mmCIF file with all atom_site columns, C-alpha atoms in Angstrom:
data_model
loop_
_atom_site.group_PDB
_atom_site.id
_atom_site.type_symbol
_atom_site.label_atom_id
_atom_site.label_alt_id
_atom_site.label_comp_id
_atom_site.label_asym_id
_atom_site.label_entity_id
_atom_site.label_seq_id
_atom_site.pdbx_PDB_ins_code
_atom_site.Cartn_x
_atom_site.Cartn_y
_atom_site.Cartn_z
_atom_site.occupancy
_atom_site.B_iso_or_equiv
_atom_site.pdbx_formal_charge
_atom_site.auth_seq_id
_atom_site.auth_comp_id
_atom_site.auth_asym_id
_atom_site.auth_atom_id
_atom_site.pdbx_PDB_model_num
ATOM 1  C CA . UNK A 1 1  ? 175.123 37.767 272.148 1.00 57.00 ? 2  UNK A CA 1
ATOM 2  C CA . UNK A 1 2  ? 171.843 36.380 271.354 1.00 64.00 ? 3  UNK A CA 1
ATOM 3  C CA . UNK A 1 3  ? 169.906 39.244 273.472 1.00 66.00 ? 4  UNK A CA 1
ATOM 4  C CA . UNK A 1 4  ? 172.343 41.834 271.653 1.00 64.00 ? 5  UNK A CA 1
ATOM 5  C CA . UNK A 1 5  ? 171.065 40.121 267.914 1.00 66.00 ? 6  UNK A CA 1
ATOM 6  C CA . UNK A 1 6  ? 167.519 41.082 268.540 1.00 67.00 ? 7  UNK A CA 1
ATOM 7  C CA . UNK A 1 7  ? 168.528 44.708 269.501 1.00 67.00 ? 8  UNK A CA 1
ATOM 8  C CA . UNK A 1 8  ? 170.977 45.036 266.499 1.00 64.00 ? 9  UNK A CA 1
ATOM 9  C CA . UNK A 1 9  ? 167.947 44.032 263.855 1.00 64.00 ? 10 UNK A CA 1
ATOM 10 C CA . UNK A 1 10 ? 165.373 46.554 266.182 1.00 65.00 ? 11 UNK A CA 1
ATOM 11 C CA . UNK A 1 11 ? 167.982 48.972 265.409 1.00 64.00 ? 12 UNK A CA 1
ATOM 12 C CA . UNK A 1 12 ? 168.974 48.734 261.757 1.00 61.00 ? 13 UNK A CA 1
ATOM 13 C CA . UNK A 1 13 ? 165.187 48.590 261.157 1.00 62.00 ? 14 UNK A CA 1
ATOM 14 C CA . UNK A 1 14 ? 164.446 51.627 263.017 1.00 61.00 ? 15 UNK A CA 1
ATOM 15 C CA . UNK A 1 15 ? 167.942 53.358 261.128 1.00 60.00 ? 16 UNK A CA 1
ATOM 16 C CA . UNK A 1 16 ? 166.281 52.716 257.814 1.00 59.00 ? 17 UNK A CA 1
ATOM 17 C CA . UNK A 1 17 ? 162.732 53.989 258.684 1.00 58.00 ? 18 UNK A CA 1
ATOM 18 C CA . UNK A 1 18 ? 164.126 57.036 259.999 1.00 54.00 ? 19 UNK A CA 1
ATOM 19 C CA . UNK A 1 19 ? 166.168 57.847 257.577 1.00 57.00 ? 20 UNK A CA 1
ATOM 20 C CA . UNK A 1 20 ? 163.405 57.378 254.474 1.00 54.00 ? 21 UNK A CA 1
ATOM 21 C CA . UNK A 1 21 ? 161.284 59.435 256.803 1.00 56.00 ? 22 UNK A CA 1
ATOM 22 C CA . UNK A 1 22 ? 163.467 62.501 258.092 1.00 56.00 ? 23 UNK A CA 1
ATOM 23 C CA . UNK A 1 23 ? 165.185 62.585 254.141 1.00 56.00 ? 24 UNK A CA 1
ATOM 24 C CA . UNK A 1 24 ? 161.709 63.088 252.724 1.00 60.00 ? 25 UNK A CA 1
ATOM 25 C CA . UNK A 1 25 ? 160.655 65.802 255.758 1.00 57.00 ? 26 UNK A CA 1
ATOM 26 C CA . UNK A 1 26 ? 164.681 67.002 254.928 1.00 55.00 ? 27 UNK A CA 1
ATOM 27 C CA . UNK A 1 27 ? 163.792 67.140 251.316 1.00 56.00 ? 28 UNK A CA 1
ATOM 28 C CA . UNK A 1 28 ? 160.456 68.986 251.692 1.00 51.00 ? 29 UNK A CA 1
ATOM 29 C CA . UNK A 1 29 ? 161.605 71.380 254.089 1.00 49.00 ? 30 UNK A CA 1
#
């Protein structure tokens, strides 16, 4: 559980990054 927390926050921080990013590229296109 502890090694899965770490990947979980990597994750949701990634998610959020990448979705700001490919809506704006989305939104330009």
């Amino acid at each position: 559980m502890i090694v899965s927390q770490p990947i979980i926050m990597g994750v949701l921080n990634v998610t959020p990054d990448s979705f700001s990013d490919g809506g704006k590229f989305l939104d330009a296109s």
